[in-house]
XYZ file of C-alpha atoms in Angstrom:
663
model
C 32.219 -6.645 -0.304
C 34.686 -7.734 2.328
C 34.382 -10.070 5.309
C 36.124 -9.875 8.656
C 36.180 -12.326 11.579
C 35.622 -10.783 14.983
C 36.323 -12.689 18.191
C 33.670 -12.176 20.851
C 34.370 -12.892 24.529
C 31.810 -12.511 27.302
C 32.806 -9.406 29.252
C 32.234 -11.038 32.622
C 34.496 -14.026 31.826
C 37.655 -12.191 30.807
C 39.397 -13.146 34.044
C 38.007 -16.676 34.318
C 40.599 -19.507 34.054
C 37.977 -21.842 32.572
C 38.301 -22.376 28.837
C 35.175 -21.753 26.816
C 34.535 -22.520 23.176
C 35.281 -19.587 20.878
C 32.433 -17.964 19.018
C 32.894 -16.460 15.575
C 30.634 -13.938 13.863
C 31.017 -12.713 10.325
C 30.152 -9.126 9.447
C 30.033 -7.596 6.017
C 30.681 -3.937 5.241
C 30.519 -2.056 1.979
C 33.528 0.029 1.095
C 32.822 3.671 0.237
C 35.025 6.428 -1.179
C 35.253 7.872 2.333
C 37.163 4.751 3.404
C 40.050 5.768 1.148
C 42.311 8.046 3.225
C 43.641 10.008 0.258
C 40.114 10.944 -0.848
C 38.777 11.944 2.557
C 41.986 13.876 3.239
C 41.466 15.893 0.057
C 37.760 16.462 0.734
C 38.366 17.759 4.249
C 40.958 20.225 2.953
C 38.123 22.409 1.594
C 36.418 22.848 4.977
C 36.813 26.132 6.864
C 38.722 26.412 10.121
C 35.620 26.937 12.272
C 33.946 23.726 11.077
C 37.208 21.807 11.394
C 37.768 22.837 15.000
C 34.153 22.546 16.154
C 32.922 19.478 14.258
C 35.292 17.561 11.977
C 38.057 16.630 14.430
C 35.415 15.317 16.848
C 33.966 12.750 14.422
C 36.553 9.989 14.867
C 40.217 9.343 15.549
C 41.094 9.164 11.855
C 39.581 12.569 11.091
C 41.263 14.020 14.162
C 44.704 12.779 13.092
C 44.193 13.994 9.540
C 43.070 17.516 10.390
C 44.583 18.566 13.680
C 47.464 20.306 11.897
C 44.935 22.311 9.872
C 43.140 23.738 12.888
C 44.308 27.302 13.520
C 43.883 28.428 17.097
C 43.262 32.155 17.488
C 42.850 34.476 20.460
C 41.583 38.040 20.875
C 43.217 40.132 23.569
C 41.674 43.496 24.369
C 43.619 45.590 26.850
C 40.312 46.663 28.403
C 39.589 43.120 29.543
C 39.477 42.476 33.262
C 42.524 40.938 34.922
C 40.695 37.633 35.267
C 39.791 37.575 31.579
C 43.350 38.507 30.602
C 44.753 35.622 32.666
C 42.416 33.212 30.889
C 43.687 34.392 27.511
C 47.322 34.210 28.604
C 46.744 30.620 29.671
C 45.541 29.778 26.165
C 48.370 31.515 24.306
C 50.624 28.398 24.076
C 49.808 26.764 20.758
C 47.949 29.815 19.446
C 48.851 30.574 15.840
C 46.849 33.798 15.447
C 46.702 36.632 17.986
C 44.881 39.973 17.766
C 45.785 42.562 20.410
C 44.215 45.975 20.967
C 45.363 48.591 23.454
C 43.134 50.860 25.493
C 42.935 54.639 25.453
C 44.617 55.310 28.788
C 48.332 56.024 28.329
C 49.482 54.734 31.735
C 47.425 51.568 31.502
C 48.666 51.035 27.965
C 52.278 50.900 29.191
C 51.387 48.143 31.651
C 49.397 46.265 29.006
C 52.344 46.319 26.607
C 54.719 44.980 29.258
C 52.301 42.135 29.916
C 52.039 41.398 26.190
C 55.826 41.388 25.766
C 56.384 39.001 28.670
C 53.635 36.710 27.414
C 55.100 36.503 23.901
C 58.607 35.879 25.211
C 57.403 33.126 27.523
C 55.307 31.565 24.769
C 58.299 31.490 22.409
C 60.633 29.892 24.970
C 58.023 27.258 25.835
C 57.571 26.412 22.172
C 61.317 25.892 21.742
C 61.317 23.506 24.713
C 58.411 21.567 23.250
C 60.258 21.266 19.965
C 63.232 19.772 21.777
C 60.956 17.053 23.155
C 59.345 16.402 19.801
C 61.079 13.069 19.224
C 59.533 11.545 22.333
C 56.063 12.745 21.435
C 56.501 11.618 17.836
C 56.984 8.020 18.982
C 53.639 8.177 20.719
C 51.997 9.630 17.621
C 53.364 6.808 15.481
C 51.717 4.282 17.789
C 48.387 6.065 17.348
C 48.898 6.058 13.598
C 49.556 2.320 13.544
C 46.199 1.673 15.208
C 44.437 3.463 12.381
C 46.619 1.732 9.782
C 45.362 -1.664 10.938
C 41.993 -0.735 9.507
C 42.905 1.468 6.556
C 46.193 -0.021 5.400
C 49.614 1.494 4.868
C 48.344 4.158 2.486
C 47.550 6.309 5.506
C 51.253 6.433 6.297
C 51.842 8.294 3.027
C 49.115 10.817 3.815
C 50.072 11.655 7.398
C 53.518 10.178 7.736
C 54.685 12.773 10.233
C 51.956 14.212 12.409
C 52.716 17.713 13.714
C 51.805 18.928 17.156
C 48.399 20.434 17.823
C 50.041 23.613 19.125
C 51.802 25.917 16.680
C 54.191 28.838 16.984
C 52.730 32.301 16.640
C 52.434 32.942 12.899
C 49.805 35.684 12.614
C 49.865 38.845 14.753
C 47.671 41.960 14.683
C 48.507 44.965 16.867
C 46.054 47.841 17.098
C 46.126 50.918 19.300
C 48.312 53.719 20.564
C 51.694 52.122 19.912
C 53.774 55.250 19.317
C 57.149 54.065 20.610
C 59.374 52.230 18.140
C 61.187 50.507 21.014
C 58.019 48.619 21.884
C 57.794 46.792 18.595
C 61.538 46.177 18.640
C 61.269 44.611 22.098
C 59.022 41.762 20.912
C 60.621 41.005 17.539
C 62.935 38.411 19.059
C 59.888 36.353 20.071
C 58.465 36.316 16.530
C 60.886 34.271 14.374
C 58.088 32.122 12.903
C 55.797 35.032 12.055
C 54.353 34.964 8.525
C 51.781 37.761 8.792
C 51.965 41.054 10.685
C 49.368 43.821 10.690
C 50.038 47.085 12.536
C 47.277 49.666 12.947
C 48.388 52.638 15.016
C 46.468 55.743 15.969
C 49.327 58.139 16.725
C 52.458 59.063 14.816
C 54.645 55.968 14.955
C 58.172 55.043 13.953
C 58.629 51.822 12.049
C 62.071 50.247 11.578
C 61.249 47.820 8.815
C 64.850 46.659 8.405
C 64.973 45.299 11.963
C 61.602 43.648 11.540
C 62.529 41.783 8.354
C 65.746 40.535 9.939
C 63.886 39.269 13.023
C 61.043 37.724 11.000
C 62.682 36.043 7.978
C 59.552 34.047 7.130
C 57.307 37.101 6.835
C 54.905 36.867 3.894
C 52.393 39.630 4.617
C 53.269 43.028 6.098
C 50.612 45.696 6.648
C 51.605 48.878 8.514
C 49.469 51.993 8.828
C 48.950 54.936 11.161
C 46.120 57.456 11.313
C 48.415 60.382 12.152
C 51.318 59.166 10.038
C 53.969 56.483 9.863
C 57.665 57.336 10.135
C 59.972 55.153 8.054
C 63.553 56.114 9.053
C 66.442 55.539 6.716
C 67.463 56.677 3.270
C 64.917 56.045 0.573
C 67.125 53.495 -1.162
C 67.135 51.327 1.981
C 63.481 50.463 1.434
C 64.278 49.240 -2.052
C 67.148 47.125 -0.707
C 65.003 45.668 2.068
C 62.235 44.578 -0.278
C 64.695 42.773 -2.519
C 66.088 40.888 0.510
C 62.716 39.530 1.653
C 62.229 36.429 -0.522
C 58.968 35.306 1.109
C 57.225 38.680 1.142
C 54.322 38.735 -1.302
C 52.041 41.357 0.278
C 53.410 44.756 1.326
C 51.141 47.600 2.449
C 52.718 50.809 3.809
C 49.918 53.293 4.415
C 50.117 57.022 5.197
C 53.882 57.531 5.449
C 55.243 60.862 6.663
C 57.527 62.868 4.402
C 58.541 65.736 6.727
C 62.319 65.896 6.741
C 62.632 67.248 10.287
C 61.249 64.002 11.700
C 64.500 62.255 10.814
C 66.935 64.970 11.897
C 69.813 64.679 12.556
C 70.062 61.176 11.069
C 68.725 61.622 7.560
C 68.169 65.150 6.423
C 67.489 64.499 2.768
C 64.415 62.266 2.735
C 62.245 62.034 -0.348
C 59.966 59.367 -1.711
C 60.488 58.799 -5.397
C 57.655 56.728 -6.769
C 59.359 56.244 -10.124
C 62.492 54.754 -8.512
C 60.432 52.454 -6.315
C 58.454 51.356 -9.336
C 61.615 50.375 -11.171
C 62.952 48.573 -8.084
C 59.808 46.490 -7.729
C 59.917 45.550 -11.385
C 63.456 44.196 -10.943
C 62.642 41.880 -8.048
C 64.266 38.545 -8.981
C 62.980 36.222 -6.290
C 59.315 36.966 -5.809
C 56.348 38.623 -7.363
C 54.180 40.794 -5.155
C 50.560 39.739 -5.248
C 49.412 42.864 -3.405
C 51.201 46.180 -2.965
C 50.318 49.614 -1.600
C 52.473 52.632 -0.862
C 51.047 56.034 0.087
C 52.559 59.214 1.503
C 50.655 61.704 3.613
C 49.641 64.845 1.678
C 51.069 63.410 -1.519
C 48.975 62.150 -4.399
C 50.317 59.527 -6.764
C 49.537 60.380 -10.396
C 46.963 58.209 -12.097
C 49.458 57.099 -14.715
C 51.870 55.849 -12.034
C 49.119 53.908 -10.301
C 48.049 52.448 -13.602
C 51.645 51.418 -14.329
C 51.895 49.756 -10.932
C 48.712 47.789 -11.572
C 49.911 46.587 -14.954
C 53.643 46.062 -14.280
C 54.113 45.117 -10.619
C 50.958 43.167 -9.827
C 49.636 42.334 -13.250
C 48.019 39.094 -12.079
C 46.819 40.387 -8.731
C 43.205 40.058 -7.661
C 43.687 42.157 -4.498
C 43.976 45.946 -4.622
C 44.475 48.624 -1.965
C 44.107 52.356 -2.584
C 43.610 55.537 -0.660
C 40.110 56.842 -1.103
C 41.283 60.105 -2.652
C 43.457 58.180 -5.124
C 40.419 56.319 -6.409
C 39.662 58.936 -9.041
C 37.158 58.421 -11.859
C 40.116 57.650 -14.134
C 41.355 54.886 -11.866
C 37.824 53.568 -11.410
C 37.457 53.288 -15.163
C 40.750 51.423 -15.363
C 39.569 48.995 -12.685
C 36.549 48.306 -14.844
C 38.799 47.750 -17.852
C 40.742 45.019 -16.058
C 39.598 41.430 -16.463
C 36.825 41.028 -13.932
C 38.834 38.955 -11.495
C 39.170 41.560 -8.725
C 38.271 39.644 -5.570
C 39.513 42.047 -2.883
C 39.313 45.850 -2.788
C 40.471 47.942 0.171
C 40.071 51.730 0.329
C 41.989 53.505 3.067
C 41.159 56.920 4.498
C 42.348 58.015 7.968
C 39.778 60.688 8.809
C 36.368 59.584 9.948
C 34.856 63.062 10.309
C 35.638 63.919 6.680
C 34.408 60.705 5.134
C 35.082 60.541 1.442
C 31.965 60.663 -0.731
C 31.202 57.783 -3.009
C 33.309 58.115 -6.160
C 31.680 55.471 -8.268
C 31.989 52.764 -5.626
C 28.280 51.947 -5.722
C 28.381 51.651 -9.513
C 31.453 49.439 -9.251
C 29.656 47.114 -6.829
C 26.760 46.907 -9.256
C 29.148 45.618 -11.933
C 31.475 43.327 -9.941
C 29.963 39.876 -9.420
C 33.345 38.334 -8.549
C 34.180 40.658 -5.650
C 34.635 38.750 -2.376
C 36.133 41.313 0.014
C 35.476 45.053 0.312
C 37.127 47.013 3.126
C 36.309 50.723 3.083
C 35.185 51.608 6.637
C 35.734 55.344 6.129
C 34.274 55.584 2.643
C 30.596 56.467 2.772
C 28.036 55.275 0.257
C 24.913 57.360 -0.199
C 21.961 55.849 1.662
C 19.508 56.890 -1.050
C 21.210 54.464 -3.448
C 20.081 51.587 -1.231
C 16.557 52.854 -0.542
C 15.308 51.657 -3.926
C 11.629 51.932 -2.918
C 11.880 55.329 -1.148
C 10.655 53.976 2.176
C 11.994 57.047 3.990
C 9.330 59.098 2.182
C 6.564 57.099 3.838
C 4.482 59.215 6.215
C 5.124 57.161 9.337
C 8.887 57.370 8.781
C 8.901 61.046 9.758
C 7.537 60.265 13.198
C 10.832 58.626 14.121
C 13.161 61.130 12.456
C 15.272 63.386 14.647
C 14.381 66.271 12.326
C 10.672 65.535 11.931
C 9.928 69.093 13.100
C 11.722 70.429 10.029
C 9.644 68.186 7.764
C 6.491 69.424 9.466
C 7.442 73.058 8.833
C 8.256 72.197 5.234
C 4.822 70.659 4.704
C 3.216 73.838 6.078
C 5.256 76.224 3.946
C 4.917 74.024 0.830
C 1.405 72.573 1.030
C 1.374 71.554 -2.629
C 4.441 69.342 -2.380
C 3.757 65.690 -3.153
C 6.114 63.085 -1.747
C 4.602 60.321 -3.852
C 5.587 62.053 -7.057
C 9.104 62.363 -5.747
C 9.080 58.637 -5.207
C 8.577 58.020 -8.903
C 10.735 60.731 -10.453
C 13.871 60.660 -8.293
C 16.852 59.744 -10.462
C 19.442 59.136 -7.732
C 18.513 55.483 -7.475
C 20.415 53.214 -9.787
C 21.131 49.543 -9.559
C 21.557 46.829 -6.979
C 24.906 45.356 -6.020
C 25.859 42.279 -8.000
C 28.435 40.990 -5.528
C 26.134 38.362 -4.038
C 29.128 36.200 -3.033
C 30.710 38.950 -0.937
C 32.407 37.536 2.177
C 33.746 40.752 3.753
C 32.018 44.145 3.843
C 33.420 47.140 5.757
C 31.542 50.258 4.699
C 30.116 53.559 5.938
C 26.820 55.152 4.924
C 25.618 58.751 4.807
C 22.616 60.596 3.420
C 21.583 63.981 2.076
C 19.413 66.475 3.891
C 18.946 67.230 7.564
C 17.655 63.857 8.689
C 20.398 61.619 10.058
C 20.431 57.846 9.675
C 18.829 57.336 13.073
C 15.214 56.412 12.352
C 13.950 52.801 12.330
C 13.264 53.148 8.605
C 16.896 53.973 7.860
C 18.053 50.954 9.847
C 15.540 48.618 8.228
C 16.695 49.644 4.761
C 20.395 49.190 5.592
C 20.044 45.881 7.409
C 17.502 44.529 4.944
C 19.487 45.494 1.855
C 22.739 43.970 3.088
C 21.101 40.760 4.312
C 19.336 40.194 0.990
C 21.980 41.315 -1.502
C 25.027 39.829 0.299
C 23.758 36.610 1.948
C 27.222 34.976 2.128
C 28.842 37.569 4.406
C 31.303 36.355 7.045
C 32.705 39.699 8.206
C 30.480 42.799 8.400
C 31.189 46.361 9.523
C 28.604 49.152 9.253
C 29.623 52.686 10.233
C 27.880 56.060 10.239
C 30.310 59.008 9.933
C 30.236 62.030 12.187
C 27.766 64.669 11.083
C 28.074 68.449 11.355
C 24.767 69.945 12.453
C 23.345 72.750 10.364
C 22.504 75.162 13.152
C 25.286 74.790 15.745
C 28.066 73.467 13.477
C 28.874 70.941 16.186
C 29.699 67.339 15.377
C 26.889 64.901 15.951
C 27.512 61.181 16.316
C 24.484 59.339 14.950
C 23.913 55.656 15.545
C 21.573 53.187 13.938
C 18.318 52.263 15.633
C 18.876 48.935 17.409
C 15.341 48.319 18.679
C 13.161 45.583 17.239
C 11.430 48.033 14.916
C 14.824 49.145 13.615
C 15.279 45.729 12.001
C 18.637 44.722 13.461
C 17.246 41.181 13.533
C 17.169 41.240 9.708
C 20.895 40.482 9.799
C 20.105 37.015 11.192
C 19.571 36.010 7.568
C 23.370 36.008 7.320
C 23.774 32.415 8.494
C 27.542 32.369 7.822
C 28.345 35.557 9.750
C 31.411 35.219 12.000
C 32.182 38.838 12.941
C 29.939 41.902 13.287
C 30.816 45.523 14.097
C 28.117 48.206 14.174
C 29.176 51.772 14.953
C 32.434 53.180 16.331
C 31.067 55.726 18.816
C 30.194 54.507 22.285
C 26.588 55.030 23.234
C 24.555 54.279 26.298
C 21.718 51.846 25.718
C 18.480 53.600 26.714
C 16.046 50.899 25.606
C 15.051 47.601 27.168
C 17.522 44.691 26.730
C 14.562 42.719 25.389
C 15.254 44.282 21.987
C 18.642 42.534 21.778
C 18.609 39.487 24.063
C 17.359 37.264 21.223
C 21.058 37.093 20.247
C 21.703 34.541 23.027
C 19.993 31.288 23.973
C 18.478 32.682 27.177
C 16.594 35.253 25.122
C 14.674 32.461 23.388
C 12.831 31.421 26.539
C 9.034 31.366 26.531
C 8.917 34.503 28.676
C 10.943 36.670 26.310
C 9.251 35.304 23.202
C 5.906 36.314 24.685
C 7.179 39.806 25.484
C 8.386 40.221 21.918
C 4.977 39.124 20.655
C 3.420 41.953 22.655
C 5.760 44.454 21.036
C 4.940 43.159 17.554
C 1.225 43.277 18.357
C 1.580 47.015 18.874
C 2.630 47.444 15.252
C -0.815 46.665 13.802
C -1.717 50.275 13.097
C 1.667 50.920 11.521
C 1.360 47.805 9.342
C -2.076 48.892 8.107
C -0.856 52.379 7.228
C 2.211 50.872 5.592
C 0.136 48.530 3.428
C -2.067 51.421 2.261
C 0.924 53.459 1.164
C 2.455 50.488 -0.653
C -0.815 49.848 -2.493
C -1.188 53.535 -3.366
C 2.342 53.657 -4.726
C 1.777 50.472 -6.729
C -1.359 51.948 -8.277
C 0.467 55.152 -9.197
C 3.222 53.211 -10.912
C 0.711 51.020 -12.743
C -1.162 54.088 -13.960
C 1.984 55.814 -15.183
C 2.997 55.880 -18.813
C 4.808 52.969 -20.447
C 7.971 55.044 -20.592
C 7.844 55.657 -16.858
C 7.391 51.957 -16.220
C 10.372 51.078 -18.408
C 12.414 53.811 -16.744
C 11.556 52.566 -13.287
C 12.496 48.965 -14.073
C 15.762 49.877 -15.738
C 16.868 52.547 -13.277
C 15.752 51.217 -9.917
C 16.416 47.526 -10.371
C 19.238 47.560 -12.880
C 21.405 44.508 -12.500
C 18.802 42.397 -10.716
C 18.793 39.423 -13.026
C 17.367 36.945 -10.559
C 13.642 36.993 -9.936
C 14.198 35.691 -6.431
C 16.327 38.672 -5.401
C 13.794 41.068 -6.872
C 11.081 39.356 -4.857
C 13.213 39.428 -1.703
C 13.671 43.185 -2.024
C 9.949 43.741 -2.387
C 9.500 44.427 1.340
C 12.774 46.318 1.787
C 12.469 48.915 4.541
C 8.996 47.839 5.660
C 7.957 46.938 9.188
C 6.392 43.865 7.591
C 9.893 42.647 6.710
C 10.893 42.768 10.389
C 7.690 41.062 11.496
C 8.333 38.125 9.172
C 11.802 37.584 10.665
C 10.496 37.840 14.230
C 7.820 35.271 13.393
C 10.580 32.890 12.274
C 12.445 33.537 15.514
C 9.368 32.741 17.607
C 10.475 29.183 18.306
C 12.210 27.656 21.354
C 14.672 25.847 19.072
C 15.625 28.903 17.000
C 19.268 29.962 17.156
C 20.575 32.953 15.254
C 24.050 33.185 13.719
C 25.283 29.625 14.336
C 28.953 30.501 13.683
C 29.102 34.073 15.027
C 32.187 34.521 17.199
C 32.688 38.261 17.693
C 30.263 41.170 18.070
C 31.040 44.849 18.646
C 28.150 47.318 18.964
C 28.825 51.047 19.398
C 32.458 50.533 20.377
C 35.637 52.287 19.260
C 37.447 49.045 18.465
C 36.236 46.111 16.442
C 37.888 43.095 18.039
C 34.563 42.284 19.602
C 33.323 39.830 22.205
C 31.041 36.838 22.217
C 27.353 37.804 21.867
C 26.698 37.153 25.572
C 29.733 39.148 26.718
C 28.922 42.027 24.382
C 25.371 42.257 25.731
C 26.747 42.281 29.253
C 28.965 45.209 28.266
C 26.033 47.108 26.769
C 23.650 46.474 29.674
C 25.894 46.026 32.752
C 23.294 46.640 35.516
C 20.881 44.032 34.167
C 23.218 41.626 32.445
C 23.601 38.844 35.004
C 20.037 37.561 34.662
C 19.423 38.215 30.991
C 22.423 36.983 29.055
C 23.700 33.912 30.841
């Protein structure tokens, strides 16, 4: 207990010359651990950036002073933004530590966008230098603010936040995505990036990358990720790369993806160009100043032997928990070696440049079923078989065919094979095996495909995908779901399927992901042909009484479907119960292998059913309901994944009717 004397003066008599007797009141307060600055400072260090910027720094002056240097300001700049939107972003660039920029598809407009980006970065850098020159004056003011807090918490606070940095930071994290095929462009902005610690380059066309100039301009660089879909040119003799890596003391993550090896690209400068994996391996082993925590090096049309990859994993990054491979390099041998490693793999990234020729699953599903410690999986062009997720065979339900694009084919099949029994297939199919164990997954970028003629376009397909992910990976922060291009059987043309986004398709099932911050569904642009009512629940205006009532009417029309669905579920349950003991044991071990928690098994009971969607919509039927409390970016059927706010994304999808629905 501690006592403090507080002088109280009547507010109205502050200016009165008459002397009044002083009044004293004694208050008692109980000290708590949160009153100790060192403890609260340590506790707040575990809080994520979103909560810090939106909640913590607004609590009180002390918490603001302690955490303002931890808040990372980030901006997203899409070249397709309107001029007004671009000006708003440019005005917020000063003090931004993380910037993601994406170019458009028009070549002429892209040139103008790059000029604007270059001028903005140069101006931002010069302004930051000027602010640093005035730092001493601002620091005096900060010390006065600190002394006010010290009066209450003592001089220990001075040891915790002795020198308070500015709220605004230099640009430290930069992502560039798009058609940046001119090496001079990247060179033109390097002078404005001396404080950069992370750089990610994702180019679509063949691009030239002068890494030596970049490392000289960005001496603090810690993470470098460069890739190109068509191929990345790395000029210079092969030994120069080895020399550059040894001269970058801070670099601990290096990813060079899809390099070109054609010698004519470098003529007449370097005629003899060859990538020698063995020499690079020896160079990386000799690094004296740093140890790479993550490393990837791949050459177009060149496969690294399994033994070399295994040597890299054991010699170069022996303690690494983050791995990056090309999809075709992830052979069964390498997959087995991943399983032999201590199960501390927290991040796995599989790269493959071609979307139309999506790599089939090479044990990835089985790996997910045996990797409880995995936190990040990025494989947007690696497709997992849909049937592995449909553990209850909901697609075989009779009503599912009504929504299939190829339901006519199924009808002909039932006529030509009248004795076929779909229910028996439900019990005897052996393709289903296991449920993912990575329940703590934070990042999931994955594609899905299926066998047969039916594309993943029916509501049943969508309900299974959305329901499975929302139940098995409830901690997701970053989610990408893609459907690869599909070659039709009859015309051999490419079809671009997209998931069903109506209410019956179960998109709302993803609202169970309460920590979701970014969402990208589909890469192919598609015109929305359904009513915006099916999606406007994403924003606050969609929770009005009017729209809730309209959604109730839609759900009321599902009664017949729910009845038919319940009958089929009961019939299937009876068939399983009447099966032999061996069949029951087989079903439990094969279909739900790895499900050790009764709660998860119960949650997956309604997977793929319309009933599952109805239960979520019933929860949403409240004026106070808000979905995705921390969601910042959404991209639906778009060729880039930077995304917009939910309201802005809905306005993009439904432009004629957006003004009244989403604001």
